[in-house]
Structure formats: C-alpha cells, structure tokens
Coordinates of C-alpha atoms and ligand atoms in Angstrom, one line a residue:
X75 CA -9.8 14.7 -8.6
X76 CA -10.6 17.7 -6.4
X77 CA -11.4 17.7 -2.7
X78 CA -13.6 14.7 -1.7
X79 CA -17.1 15.2 -0.4
X80 CA -17.7 12.3 2.0
X81 CA -20.8 10.3 1.0
X82 CA -22.7 8.1 3.4
X83 CA -21.6 4.5 2.7
X84 CA -23.0 1.3 4.1
X85 CA -21.4 -2.0 3.1
X86 CA -23.6 -5.0 3.6
X87 CA -22.2 -8.5 3.3
X88 CA -22.2 -12.1 4.6
X89 CA -19.4 -13.0 7.1
X90 CA -16.1 -14.3 5.8
X91 CA -16.5 -12.9 2.3
X92 CA -13.3 -12.1 0.4
X93 CA -14.9 -9.5 -1.9
X94 CA -16.3 -7.7 1.2
X95 CA -12.8 -7.7 2.7
X96 CA -11.3 -6.2 -0.5
X97 CA -13.8 -3.3 -0.3
X98 CA -13.4 -2.7 3.5
X99 CA -9.6 -2.7 3.0
X100 CA -9.8 -0.3 0.0
X101 CA -12.2 2.1 1.8
X102 CA -10.2 2.1 5.0
X103 CA -6.9 2.7 3.2
X104 CA -8.6 5.6 1.3
X105 CA -9.6 7.2 4.7
X106 CA -13.3 7.0 3.8
X107 CA -15.7 6.4 6.7
X108 CA -18.3 3.7 6.1
X109 CA -20.7 1.5 8.1
X110 CA -20.5 -2.3 7.8
X111 CA -23.2 -4.8 8.5
X112 CA -23.3 -8.6 8.1
X113 CA -26.4 -10.5 7.1
X114 CA -27.0 -14.2 7.0
X115 CA -26.6 -16.0 3.6
X116 CA -29.8 -15.8 1.5
X117 CA -30.9 -12.7 3.5
X118 CA -34.2 -11.5 1.9
X119 CA -34.9 -8.5 4.2
X120 CA -34.1 -4.8 3.7
X121 CA -31.2 -2.6 4.9
X122 CA -31.6 1.2 5.1
X123 CA -35.0 0.7 3.5
X124 CA -33.5 -1.0 0.5
X125 CA -34.7 -4.6 -0.2
X126 CA -31.8 -7.0 -0.6
X127 CA -33.6 -10.0 -2.0
X128 CA -31.8 -11.3 -5.1
X129 CA -29.0 -8.8 -4.8
X130 CA -25.5 -10.0 -5.3
X131 CA -23.5 -9.4 -2.1
X132 CA -21.5 -7.5 -1.0
X133 CA -23.8 -4.5 -1.6
X134 CA -22.6 -0.9 -1.1
X135 CA -25.4 1.6 -0.4
X136 CA -24.3 5.1 -1.2
X137 CA -26.3 8.0 0.4
X138 CA -29.2 5.7 1.0
X139 CA -30.1 5.4 -2.6
X140 CA -27.5 4.2 -5.0
X141 CA -26.9 0.4 -4.7
X142 CA -23.7 -1.2 -6.1
X143 CA -23.9 -5.0 -6.2
X144 CA -20.6 -6.8 -5.7
X145 CA -18.6 -3.8 -6.9
X146 CA -14.9 -3.8 -7.5
X147 CA -12.8 -1.0 -5.9
X148 CA -12.6 0.6 -9.3
X149 CA -16.4 0.7 -9.6
X150 CA -16.7 2.2 -6.1
X151 CA -14.1 4.8 -6.9
X152 CA -15.9 5.6 -10.2
X153 CA -19.2 6.0 -8.3
X154 CA -17.5 8.3 -5.8
X155 CA -16.1 10.4 -8.7
X156 CA -12.4 9.6 -8.0
X157 CA -11.6 8.1 -11.4
X158 CA -11.0 10.8 -14.1
X159 CA -9.4 10.6 -17.4
X160 CA -6.1 12.6 -17.6
X161 CA -6.7 16.3 -18.1
X162 CA -3.8 16.7 -20.6
X163 CA -1.4 14.6 -22.7
X164 CA 1.8 16.3 -21.8
X165 CA 3.2 17.1 -18.3
X166 CA 6.5 18.3 -17.0
X167 CA 6.7 15.4 -14.5
X168 CA 5.0 12.0 -14.2
X169 CA 5.0 10.3 -10.8
X170 CA 4.3 6.6 -10.6
X171 CA 2.9 5.6 -7.2
X172 CA 1.0 7.6 -4.6
X173 CA 2.6 6.4 -1.4
X174 CA 4.5 8.8 0.8
X175 CA 7.3 9.3 -1.7
X176 CA 5.0 9.9 -4.7
X177 CA 2.7 12.2 -2.6
X178 CA 5.7 14.3 -1.4
X179 CA 7.0 14.6 -4.9
X180 CA 3.5 15.7 -6.1
X181 CA 3.3 18.4 -3.4
X182 CA 6.8 19.8 -4.1
X183 CA 6.5 19.6 -7.9
X184 CA 3.1 21.2 -8.1
X185 CA 4.0 23.9 -5.5
X186 CA 7.0 24.8 -7.6
X187 CA 4.9 25.2 -10.7
X188 CA 5.6 22.0 -12.6
X189 CA 2.6 20.4 -14.3
X190 CA 2.4 17.0 -12.7
X191 CA 0.3 13.8 -12.8
X192 CA 0.5 11.0 -10.2
X193 CA -0.4 7.6 -11.6
X194 CA -1.6 5.2 -8.8
X195 CA -2.8 1.7 -9.5
X196 CA -4.5 1.2 -6.1
X197 CA -5.3 3.5 -3.2
X198 CA -3.5 6.7 -2.3
X199 CA -1.2 6.1 0.6
X200 CA 0.7 3.0 -0.4
X201 CA 1.9 0.9 2.6
X202 CA 1.4 3.9 4.9
X203 CA -2.3 3.7 4.1
X204 CA -2.5 0.4 6.0
X205 CA -0.7 1.7 9.1
X206 CA -3.1 2.2 12.0
X207 CA -0.9 4.7 13.8
X208 CA 2.4 6.3 12.6
X209 CA 4.0 7.6 15.8
X210 CA 7.5 8.5 14.5
X211 CA 6.7 11.0 11.8
X212 CA 7.6 14.5 12.5
X213 CA 4.9 16.9 13.8
X214 CA 2.4 14.4 15.1
X215 CA 3.2 13.9 18.8
X216 CA 0.2 11.6 19.3
X217 CA 0.7 9.8 16.0
X218 CA -1.6 9.8 13.0
X219 CA -3.2 7.0 11.0
X220 CA -1.4 6.4 7.7
X221 CA -4.6 6.8 5.7
X222 CA -5.3 10.2 7.3
X223 CA -1.7 11.4 6.7
X224 CA -1.9 10.3 3.1
X225 CA -5.3 11.9 2.5
X226 CA -4.0 15.2 3.9
X227 CA -1.0 15.0 1.6
X228 CA -3.3 14.2 -1.4
X229 CA -5.4 17.3 -0.6
X230 CA -2.3 19.4 -0.3
X231 CA -1.0 18.2 -3.7
X232 CA -4.4 18.8 -5.3
X233 CA -4.6 22.3 -3.9
X234 CA -1.2 23.0 -5.6
X235 CA -2.6 21.7 -8.9
X236 CA -1.3 18.1 -9.0
X237 CA -3.5 15.7 -10.9
X238 CA -4.2 12.2 -9.6
X239 CA -4.9 9.4 -12.1
X240 CA -6.2 6.6 -9.8
X241 CA -6.7 2.9 -10.3
X242 CA -4.6 3.0 -13.4
X243 CA -1.2 1.5 -14.0
X244 CA 1.5 2.2 -16.5
X245 CA 1.4 -0.9 -18.8
X246 CA 4.1 0.3 -21.1
X247 CA 6.8 3.0 -20.6
X248 CA 9.6 4.3 -22.7
X249 CA 12.2 6.3 -21.0
X250 CA 14.5 8.4 -23.2
X251 CA 16.4 11.6 -22.5
X252 CA 13.8 14.3 -22.0
X253 CA 11.1 12.1 -23.4
X254 CA 9.0 9.9 -21.1
X255 CA 6.1 8.1 -22.6
X256 CA 3.6 6.1 -20.7
X257 CA 0.6 4.0 -21.9
X258 CA -1.9 3.5 -19.1
X259 CA -4.0 0.4 -18.6
X260 CA -7.1 2.3 -20.0
X261 CA -5.2 3.1 -23.2
X262 CA -4.4 6.8 -22.3
X263 CA -1.0 8.0 -23.6
X264 CA 1.0 10.5 -21.6
X265 CA 4.3 12.2 -22.2
X266 CA 6.6 14.2 -19.9
X267 CA 10.1 15.6 -19.6
X268 CA 11.0 13.6 -16.5
X269 CA 9.6 10.9 -14.2
X270 CA 9.7 9.9 -10.5
X271 CA 9.2 6.2 -9.9
X272 CA 7.9 5.7 -6.4
X273 CA 6.2 2.3 -6.7
X274 CA 7.3 1.0 -3.3
X275 CA 7.0 -2.6 -2.2
X276 CA 4.2 -5.2 -2.0
X277 CA 3.6 -7.6 0.9
X278 CA 5.6 -10.8 0.9
X279 CA 3.6 -14.0 1.0
X280 CA 4.3 -16.9 3.4
X281 CA 4.6 -19.2 0.5
X282 CA 2.3 -21.9 2.1
X283 CA -0.3 -24.2 0.5
X284 CA -3.8 -22.8 0.6
X285 CA -2.6 -19.3 1.3
X286 CA -4.6 -17.9 -1.6
X287 CA -7.7 -19.8 -0.5
X288 CA -7.7 -18.1 2.9
X289 CA -6.7 -14.5 1.8
X290 CA -9.5 -12.2 3.0
X291 CA -11.1 -15.1 4.9
X292 CA -9.0 -15.2 8.0
X293 CA -5.6 -14.4 6.5
X294 CA -4.6 -10.8 5.8
X295 CA -1.4 -9.1 4.7
X296 CA -0.4 -6.0 6.6
X297 CA -1.8 -4.4 9.8
X298 CA -5.4 -5.3 9.1
X299 CA -6.7 -1.9 10.1
X300 CA -10.1 -2.6 8.5
X301 CA -10.4 -6.0 10.2
X302 CA -9.5 -5.1 13.8
X303 CA -13.1 -4.6 15.0
X304 CA -14.0 -8.1 13.7
X305 CA -11.3 -9.4 16.1
X306 CA -13.1 -8.3 19.2
X307 CA -12.6 -10.8 22.1
X308 CA -10.8 -13.2 19.7
X309 CA -7.4 -14.8 19.7
X310 CA -5.4 -13.4 16.8
X311 CA -1.9 -14.1 15.4
X312 CA 0.5 -11.7 13.7
X313 CA 3.6 -12.9 11.9
X314 CA 6.7 -10.7 11.7
X315 CA 9.3 -9.0 13.8
X316 CA 9.5 -5.5 12.3
X317 CA 7.7 -2.3 13.0
X318 CA 4.7 -3.1 10.8
X319 CA 4.1 -6.3 12.8
X320 CA 4.5 -4.5 16.1
X321 CA 2.0 -1.8 15.1
X322 CA -0.4 -4.5 13.9
X323 CA -0.1 -6.3 17.3
X324 CA -0.7 -3.1 19.3
X325 CA -3.7 -2.1 17.1
X326 CA -5.3 -5.5 17.3
X327 CA -4.6 -5.7 21.1
X328 CA -7.1 -3.0 21.6
X329 CA -9.9 -5.3 20.3
X330 CA -8.7 -8.9 20.6
X331 CA -8.6 -11.0 23.8
X332 CA -5.1 -12.1 23.0
X333 CA -2.6 -11.3 20.3
X334 CA 0.3 -13.7 19.6
X335 CA 3.2 -12.3 17.7
X336 CA 5.1 -14.9 15.8
X337 CA 8.8 -13.9 15.3
X338 CA 11.3 -16.0 13.3
X339 CA 14.3 -14.6 15.1
X340 CA 15.4 -14.9 18.7
X341 CA 14.1 -11.5 19.8
X342 CA 12.4 -8.3 18.7
X343 CA 15.2 -6.0 19.5
X344 CA 17.2 -6.3 16.3
X345 CA 14.2 -5.7 13.9
X346 CA 11.8 -3.4 15.7
X347 CA 12.2 0.2 16.8
X348 CA 12.9 0.3 20.6
X349 CA 9.9 2.5 21.4
X350 CA 7.6 -0.1 19.8
X351 CA 9.2 -3.3 21.1
X352 CA 9.1 -1.9 24.6
X353 CA 5.4 -1.2 24.2
X354 CA 4.7 -4.6 22.7
X355 CA 6.5 -6.5 25.5
X356 CA 4.6 -4.4 28.1
X357 CA 1.2 -5.0 26.6
X358 CA -0.6 -7.6 28.9
X359 CA -2.6 -9.3 26.1
X360 CA 0.3 -9.6 23.6
X361 CA 2.5 -12.6 23.8
X362 CA 5.7 -12.9 21.7
X363 CA 6.7 -16.3 20.4
X364 CA 10.3 -16.1 19.2
X365 CA 12.2 -18.7 17.1
X366 CA 8.9 -19.7 15.5
X367 CA 7.6 -19.9 12.0
X368 CA 4.1 -20.6 10.5
X369 CA 4.5 -23.7 8.4
X370 CA 0.9 -24.7 7.6
X371 CA -2.6 -23.4 7.2
X372 CA -5.8 -25.3 7.5
X373 CA -9.6 -24.6 7.4
X374 CA -12.8 -24.8 5.4
X375 CA -14.1 -21.7 3.6
X376 CA -12.0 -19.7 6.0
X377 CA -8.8 -20.1 8.0
X378 CA -9.4 -22.3 11.1
X379 CA -6.0 -23.5 12.2
X380 CA -2.3 -22.8 11.8
X381 CA 0.7 -25.0 12.2
X382 CA 3.7 -23.5 14.1
X383 CA 7.3 -24.8 14.1
X384 CA 9.3 -23.8 17.1
X385 CA 12.9 -25.0 17.0
X386 CA 11.8 -28.1 15.2
X387 CA 8.7 -28.9 17.3
X388 CA 5.4 -28.6 15.5
X389 CA 2.1 -27.7 17.1
X390 CA -1.3 -26.9 15.6
X391 CA -3.3 -24.0 17.0
X392 CA -6.9 -22.9 16.4
X393 CA -6.5 -19.6 14.6
X394 CA -9.2 -17.7 12.7
X395 CA -7.3 -14.4 12.2
X396 CA -3.7 -14.3 10.9
X397 CA -2.0 -11.1 9.9
X398 CA 1.1 -11.4 7.9
X399 CA 3.6 -8.6 8.1
X400 CA 6.9 -10.0 6.9
X401 CA 8.2 -7.3 4.7
X402 CA 7.9 -6.9 1.0
X403 CA 9.4 -7.2 -2.5
X404 CA 9.9 -4.2 -4.8
X405 CA 7.3 -3.2 -7.4
X406 CA 9.7 -3.0 -10.3
X407 CA 8.2 -5.2 -13.0
X408 CA 7.7 -2.0 -14.9
X409 CA 11.5 -1.6 -15.2
X410 CA 11.9 -4.4 -17.8
X411 CA 13.0 -3.1 -21.2
X412 CA 13.2 0.5 -20.0
X413 CA 17.0 0.7 -19.5
X414 CA 16.5 1.3 -15.7
X415 CA 18.9 -1.0 -13.9
X416 CA 18.0 -2.9 -10.7
X417 CA 20.1 -4.3 -7.9
X418 CA 20.4 -8.0 -7.1
X419 CA 17.2 -7.9 -5.0
X420 CA 15.2 -6.1 -7.7
X421 CA 15.3 -2.6 -6.2
X422 CA 16.0 0.4 -8.5
X423 CA 19.7 1.4 -8.4
X424 CA 20.3 5.1 -8.5
X425 CA 23.3 7.5 -8.4
X426 CA 26.2 6.2 -6.3
X427 CA 24.6 2.7 -6.2
X428 CA 24.9 2.1 -9.9
X429 CA 27.7 -0.3 -10.5
X430 CA 30.4 0.4 -13.1
X431 CA 28.8 -2.1 -15.5
X432 CA 25.4 -0.4 -15.1
X433 CA 27.0 2.9 -15.8
X434 CA 28.3 1.8 -19.2
X435 CA 24.9 2.7 -20.7
X436 CA 24.9 6.2 -19.1
X437 CA 24.9 8.7 -22.0
X438 CA 25.7 12.1 -20.3
X439 CA 29.1 13.6 -19.4
X440 CA 27.9 14.3 -15.8
X441 CA 27.4 11.6 -13.3
X442 CA 23.8 10.5 -12.4
X443 CA 22.3 12.6 -9.6
X444 CA 21.8 10.9 -6.2
X445 CA 18.3 9.7 -7.0
X446 CA 18.7 9.4 -10.7
X447 CA 18.4 5.9 -12.3
X448 CA 20.6 4.6 -15.2
X449 CA 18.3 6.6 -17.6
X450 CA 18.7 10.4 -17.4
X451 CA 15.7 12.2 -16.0
X452 CA 14.1 9.1 -14.5
X453 CA 14.3 9.3 -10.7
X454 CA 13.5 6.7 -8.0
X455 CA 12.3 7.6 -4.5
X456 CA 11.3 5.8 -1.4
X457 CA 11.1 2.1 -0.6
X458 CA 11.5 1.0 -4.2
X459 CA 15.0 2.5 -4.3
X460 CA 18.0 0.3 -3.6
X461 CA 19.5 1.0 -0.1
X462 CA 16.7 3.3 0.9
X463 CA 15.6 3.6 4.5
X464 CA 12.2 2.1 4.8
X465 CA 10.4 4.8 6.7
X466 CA 7.7 7.4 5.9
X467 CA 10.0 10.3 6.7
X468 CA 12.7 9.0 4.3
X469 CA 10.2 8.4 1.5
X470 CA 8.9 11.9 2.0
X471 CA 12.4 13.3 2.0
X472 CA 13.4 11.4 -1.1
X473 CA 10.2 12.5 -3.0
X474 CA 11.0 16.1 -2.3
X475 CA 14.7 15.7 -3.3
X476 CA 13.7 13.9 -6.5
X477 CA 11.7 16.9 -7.5
X478 CA 14.7 19.3 -7.0
X479 CA 16.9 17.0 -9.0
X480 CA 14.2 16.7 -11.7
X481 CA 14.1 20.5 -11.9
X482 CA 17.9 20.6 -12.3
X483 CA 17.6 17.9 -15.0
X484 CA 14.8 19.7 -16.9
X485 CA 16.9 23.0 -16.9
X486 CA 19.7 21.1 -18.6
X487 CA 18.0 21.1 -22.0
Ligands
FAD17 C1 1.6 -1.6 8.3 C2 2.8 -0.7 8.1 C3 3.1 0.2 9.1 C4 4.2 1.1 9.0 N1 4.5 2.0 10.0 C5 5.5 2.9 9.8 C6 5.8 3.8 10.8 O1 5.2 3.8 11.9 N2 6.8 4.7 10.6 C7 7.5 4.7 9.4 O2 8.3 5.6 9.3 N3 7.2 3.8 8.4 C8 6.3 2.9 8.6 N4 6.0 2.0 7.6 C9 6.8 2.0 6.4 C10 6.3 3.1 5.4 O3 4.9 3.0 5.3 C11 7.0 2.9 4.1 O4 8.4 3.1 4.3 C12 6.5 4.0 3.1 O5 5.1 3.8 2.9 C13 7.2 3.9 1.8 O6 6.6 4.8 0.9 P1 6.8 4.7 -0.7 O7 6.0 5.9 -1.2 O8 8.2 4.6 -1.0 O9 6.2 3.3 -1.1 P2 4.7 2.7 -0.8 O10 4.2 3.2 0.4 O11 5.0 1.2 -1.0 O12 3.8 3.2 -2.0 C14 4.0 2.8 -3.4 C15 2.8 3.1 -4.2 O13 3.0 2.8 -5.5 C16 1.9 2.1 -6.1 N5 2.3 1.3 -7.3 C17 3.1 0.2 -7.3 N6 3.4 -0.1 -8.6 C18 2.7 0.8 -9.4 C19 2.6 0.9 -10.8 N7 3.2 0.1 -11.7 N8 1.8 1.9 -11.3 C20 1.2 2.8 -10.4 N9 1.3 2.7 -9.1 C21 2.1 1.7 -8.6 C22 1.4 1.2 -5.0 O14 0.0 0.9 -5.2 C23 1.6 2.1 -3.8 O15 0.5 3.0 -3.6 C24 5.0 1.1 7.8 C25 4.6 0.2 6.7 C26 3.5 -0.7 6.9 C27 3.2 -1.6 5.8

C-alpha cells in the first residue's frame, strides 16, 4: 500500500444503523474524510445524482460514481486500493498489529534496512486511532488526533519500504528459533527470521443483557470520535474513570448539551492523568457521577434507557448515547500452541517477567532479552506485553526497542 490518494466519499444511510456505524467508525479511525447523510427508511430519491431506489443501505458513493451497497470495511478498503496480497513470501521481520507499537517497529525496522511486513486485522492505528486528541505525546504541543498520528506513522513506514497487509489476521503461526511461519486468513503463507507481536488490547464489554443488541445503535466502545457530531445538543453518558473516558467526555462535551461521566470508584484522581481530570472537572457541561455503575440497558431498535446503581440505589435514566471506555483485555488468543507464555491476566510475558517455570522451555544459553518472549526471536511490544505502561509513547518506545533486539537476535545465527 503506497501513499493514499483521498477519494471523495459520501456515506448514505438510515438513522441508527449498526452497519452504518461500523463504516463511519472504520473510516474515522483510518483518517479518511467522508460526508455522511441520513435518509428516511424506504427513501426512493437520489443523492449526488445517484438514484437510491432499491439500493441496500448503507450506500457508499465513491468519487460520485462508484456505488457500494451495504459494504463491509474490507470491501471499502478493497475499493480504495488498500488491500494487497503480500509482495513476497519471506521477510526479515513480521509485525503483528499496526497500533503505535507495530507502527513504530515498522518505521525503525524498515529504516534500518530490514524487509518487514505489518499484518493488521482491522484499521491502522489500533486504540490510538479512536482517540480524538492525544495531548501528552511528545512533539505535539496542541495535541494530535490518534488517527492522524497513526496515518503519519504509516506513511513514514511505507516511505522506508515497510509493507502493510491490512484486514488480514494470522490464523496460524509457528514460532521456532529463526523460523517464523504465519498463515493469514486469506491463505497466504509468510515466513520470517523474527517477529514482533504488537496486538494490543480490545475494549472490555459491560457484560450486560442486550449489550450486543444496542452496539452501534446508541452503545459504543471507545471515544466515539465518529459519533460525536450525532450527539449535538443531546444528553450523553460515558462509562469509565481512566484517560480514554476523560478524553471521550471532553470530545463529546464540544457537541452534547450535557455529558455524564459514570465512574465506579470514589474519584477520578487515582485513575486519570491530572491534566485531564482537572479539565474534566472544570468543564461546565460535564458532570461526574462517582461510586456508580451501569447495571441495565433498555430500548427498542436502539438504546433508550440505562439503569444506574449508586451505592445500592438504582435509578433509570433516559439515555440514547452511551460510550463505554472501561479498559481492555489483551489480544493474545494467537499465542495458544506457539510456546509463547502469558501472565495470569493473559498478557505476553517477556524477559524479566518470565517466571522460573516459564523459563524451563527456554532453549538458549543467554537469557531472553527484555522484550523477548519465551520463544527466541519472538518479541512483544506495547499494551499486549505484561507490565507495559499503557501509553502511546511507551508503545512507540517498545516498538523501536523490539527492532533493536530483533536485529541483535538475527545477528546471532
Ligand atoms: C480512546 C483512547 C484514548 C487514548 N488516549 C491516550 C492518550 O491521550 N495518551 C496516551 O499516551 N495513550 C492513550 N491511549 C492509550 C494508547 O492508545 C495505547 O496505549 C496504545 O494505542 C497501545 O498501542 P499498541 O500498539 O500496543 O496496541 P493497540 O493500539 O491496541 O494496537 C494493536 C493493534 O493490533 C491489531 N491486532 C490485534 N490482534 C491482531 C491479530 N491477531 N492479527 C493482526 N492484528 C491484530 C489490532 O487491530 C490493533 O490495531 C488511549 C487509548 C484509547 C482507547
């Protein structure tokens, strides 16, 4: 995938459509501008001169001529020319995940002359792609949107020669000393001398009844960057007490009439960076409800009400927009049967965090490097790693460090 040429995109859909949300979310996280219009159900008129009678919505109109009916993100990415088969079978380094850690590893590996492919199952940017404004990353005094930061990094990696294999997932992997083999979901087989696993975390669910029914129709995971304009003059709720929830609240406050931040603990101070909690508490249209949990969801085709529990007292509130930012669980299902050991919470153990029992399978005389897993030459970087600091800067630092260690490993042959 080379540099992207921005096409003109117009997404047309009925209100409250989950498929439409999936596309808006994907395009927003991919830093692609697009127009969005809603039409009434059964709409038989035309948009941009294109008749929509009998079309399956959502419809994506590309450059006023190509019409994609109810496309998946993969079909959109294919139309935009982002989905390419791997250019080669063998690489020096395979990177799994294109969040900040994987992107950083790609930039450093490619700039140091390694042949490198980044395999990403969703959008470039990972969690950072859903951040409306990252204010604590070095070099951006006024902040930068996560999607923009990720797109700059992607371009930088591509310029150095890194290859991005998007919307594909490793469905099978074998990790042996100097012999990494991956089978991708489309059947492609790749080999490499070493790998960096930077698969990050995925949003945690509330675990409530009907949660799946309302996903994309009033209930969203993450900062909801793509949904903020739809919250204009509305009452919205954000669940969570950490930085992602604080950012979501501040971003939504620019549109919504009122934002209620629902926090399980007694205050924000222990879980949110102080610059952000100060701002949240000073924002006139943000209200913080501490010691409170969401315990019920109700509605019809979309979310209409939530049930809150505050110190044992339950109340029902009208709520049509609920953003859930309660942290995540590691994406490590891939580690099964690879010999890569995890910690008790499912994060990848590396270097000094490998327990004596986990080290019994270590085959080399030297100790594992700091970011090396229990399999030589397989490194983990960023949020997926046990005991990592969950920040963009740390993920970027670990991605760069993993490449240096991979270099050292590759020169051991
Ligand atoms: C809303 C929000 C706001 C945030 N704001 C800030 C902030 O202001 N400052 C800050 O420092 N940090 C912030 N963070 C945290 C920061 O974004 C994360 O720490 C960082 O993104 C971690 O990067 P990562 O590359 O390790 O993992 P991730 O960002 O989680 O990326 C992992 C990538 O791997 C992909 N993947 C997973 N499994 C597979 C697989 N099997 N095959 C292929 N690909 C796979 C995923 O699709 C994803 O793209 C925020 C997070 C969120 C959610």
